[in-house]
């Protein structure tokens, strides 16, 4: 039996781990990944409940545009948590905003 709490626990435990503190310059951004993960998992469960998962769940997720969007936001948070490339800062990337 898997519930929301047990699904998000490994993610939140990793954020507080010493390994994450070493790997990521700004590990606080990783807290934003947990809600996206829970939203994605809830969406998959809802799709299964409604009978829309007729194939392997991975195939279903790969064909789902909302899953791709959640993945994109999650990857953006991971990039921000990792920090800018060596020798640069985020202010060096002038995006014209």
mmCIF file of C-alpha atoms in Angstrom:
data_model
loop_
_atom_site.group_PDB
_atom_site.id
_atom_site.type_symbol
_atom_site.label_atom_id
_atom_site.label_comp_id
_atom_site.label_asym_id
_atom_site.label_seq_id
_atom_site.Cartn_x
_atom_site.Cartn_y
_atom_site.Cartn_z
ATOM 1 C CA UNK A 1 0.000 0.000 0.000
ATOM 2 C CA UNK A 2 1.460 3.310 -1.114
ATOM 3 C CA UNK A 3 0.158 6.654 0.051
ATOM 4 C CA UNK A 4 1.170 10.265 -0.549
ATOM 5 C CA UNK A 5 3.263 10.481 2.578
ATOM 6 C CA UNK A 6 5.379 7.423 1.791
ATOM 7 C CA UNK A 7 5.832 8.524 -1.831
ATOM 8 C CA UNK A 8 7.267 11.912 -0.912
ATOM 9 C CA UNK A 9 9.369 10.767 2.037
ATOM 10 C CA UNK A 10 12.441 9.596 0.044
ATOM 11 C CA UNK A 11 12.525 12.888 -1.853
ATOM 12 C CA UNK A 12 12.374 15.000 1.287
ATOM 13 C CA UNK A 13 14.902 12.816 3.107
ATOM 14 C CA UNK A 14 17.346 13.261 0.243
ATOM 15 C CA UNK A 15 16.967 17.047 0.320
ATOM 16 C CA UNK A 16 18.135 17.104 3.951
ATOM 17 C CA UNK A 17 20.953 14.608 3.395
ATOM 18 C CA UNK A 18 24.624 15.660 3.534
ATOM 19 C CA UNK A 19 25.082 14.361 -0.032
ATOM 20 C CA UNK A 20 22.540 16.832 -1.404
ATOM 21 C CA UNK A 21 24.231 19.660 0.494
ATOM 22 C CA UNK A 22 27.504 18.795 -1.264
ATOM 23 C CA UNK A 23 26.099 18.242 -4.753
ATOM 24 C CA UNK A 24 23.749 21.239 -4.976
ATOM 25 C CA UNK A 25 24.705 24.872 -4.448
ATOM 26 C CA UNK A 26 21.131 25.839 -3.560
ATOM 27 C CA UNK A 27 19.407 22.665 -2.295
ATOM 28 C CA UNK A 28 16.403 24.705 -1.150
ATOM 29 C CA UNK A 29 15.106 24.606 -4.741
ATOM 30 C CA UNK A 30 14.740 20.842 -4.372
ATOM 31 C CA UNK A 31 11.788 21.415 -2.031
ATOM 32 C CA UNK A 32 9.877 22.513 -5.128
ATOM 33 C CA UNK A 33 10.440 19.124 -6.768
ATOM 34 C CA UNK A 34 8.407 17.241 -4.138
ATOM 35 C CA UNK A 35 5.049 18.923 -4.988
ATOM 36 C CA UNK A 36 5.607 18.345 -8.711
ATOM 37 C CA UNK A 37 6.361 14.682 -7.992
ATOM 38 C CA UNK A 38 3.207 14.330 -5.895
ATOM 39 C CA UNK A 39 1.123 16.112 -8.530
ATOM 40 C CA UNK A 40 2.474 13.811 -11.239
ATOM 41 C CA UNK A 41 1.876 10.689 -9.150
ATOM 42 C CA UNK A 42 -1.654 11.839 -8.266
ATOM 43 C CA UNK A 43 -2.355 12.471 -11.930
ATOM 44 C CA UNK A 44 -1.202 8.979 -12.846
ATOM 45 C CA UNK A 45 -3.376 7.435 -10.119
ATOM 46 C CA UNK A 46 -6.381 9.485 -11.247
ATOM 47 C CA UNK A 47 -5.850 8.428 -14.862
ATOM 48 C CA UNK A 48 -5.678 4.786 -13.736
ATOM 49 C CA UNK A 49 -8.833 5.188 -11.627
ATOM 50 C CA UNK A 50 -10.684 6.598 -14.639
ATOM 51 C CA UNK A 51 -9.530 3.689 -16.819
ATOM 52 C CA UNK A 52 -7.281 5.768 -19.076
ATOM 53 C CA UNK A 53 -4.180 3.675 -18.374
ATOM 54 C CA UNK A 54 -4.626 0.826 -20.846
ATOM 55 C CA UNK A 55 -0.947 0.126 -21.355
ATOM 56 C CA UNK A 56 2.176 0.182 -19.251
ATOM 57 C CA UNK A 57 2.052 3.224 -16.904
ATOM 58 C CA UNK A 58 5.412 4.412 -18.260
ATOM 59 C CA UNK A 59 4.052 4.413 -21.812
ATOM 60 C CA UNK A 60 0.985 6.306 -20.608
ATOM 61 C CA UNK A 61 3.133 8.929 -18.901
ATOM 62 C CA UNK A 62 5.363 9.344 -21.964
ATOM 63 C CA UNK A 63 2.284 10.070 -24.073
ATOM 64 C CA UNK A 64 0.772 12.516 -21.558
ATOM 65 C CA UNK A 65 1.526 16.205 -22.299
ATOM 66 C CA UNK A 66 0.850 17.239 -18.688
ATOM 67 C CA UNK A 67 3.504 14.790 -17.484
ATOM 68 C CA UNK A 68 6.021 16.343 -19.875
ATOM 69 C CA UNK A 69 5.174 19.804 -18.540
ATOM 70 C CA UNK A 70 5.624 18.661 -14.930
ATOM 71 C CA UNK A 71 8.926 17.057 -15.914
ATOM 72 C CA UNK A 72 10.064 20.324 -17.499
ATOM 73 C CA UNK A 73 9.289 22.314 -14.339
ATOM 74 C CA UNK A 74 10.998 19.678 -12.186
ATOM 75 C CA UNK A 75 14.129 19.770 -14.361
ATOM 76 C CA UNK A 76 14.198 23.567 -14.178
ATOM 77 C CA UNK A 77 14.172 23.358 -10.380
ATOM 78 C CA UNK A 78 17.010 20.813 -10.468
ATOM 79 C CA UNK A 79 19.055 23.123 -12.693
ATOM 80 C CA UNK A 80 18.494 26.048 -10.337
ATOM 81 C CA UNK A 81 19.410 23.885 -7.343
ATOM 82 C CA UNK A 82 22.603 22.731 -9.015
ATOM 83 C CA UNK A 83 23.658 26.324 -9.648
ATOM 84 C CA UNK A 84 25.252 28.060 -12.609
ATOM 85 C CA UNK A 85 28.225 26.536 -14.441
ATOM 86 C CA UNK A 86 31.640 26.817 -12.792
ATOM 87 C CA UNK A 87 32.986 30.374 -12.838
ATOM 88 C CA UNK A 88 29.654 31.982 -13.753
ATOM 89 C CA UNK A 89 26.702 33.383 -11.866
ATOM 90 C CA UNK A 90 23.042 33.496 -12.808
ATOM 91 C CA UNK A 91 23.363 37.235 -13.410
ATOM 92 C CA UNK A 92 25.796 36.487 -16.280
ATOM 93 C CA UNK A 93 22.877 34.996 -18.224
ATOM 94 C CA UNK A 94 21.064 38.067 -19.521
ATOM 95 C CA UNK A 95 17.720 36.751 -20.714
ATOM 96 C CA UNK A 96 16.316 40.179 -21.540
ATOM 97 C CA UNK A 97 13.647 40.199 -18.829
#
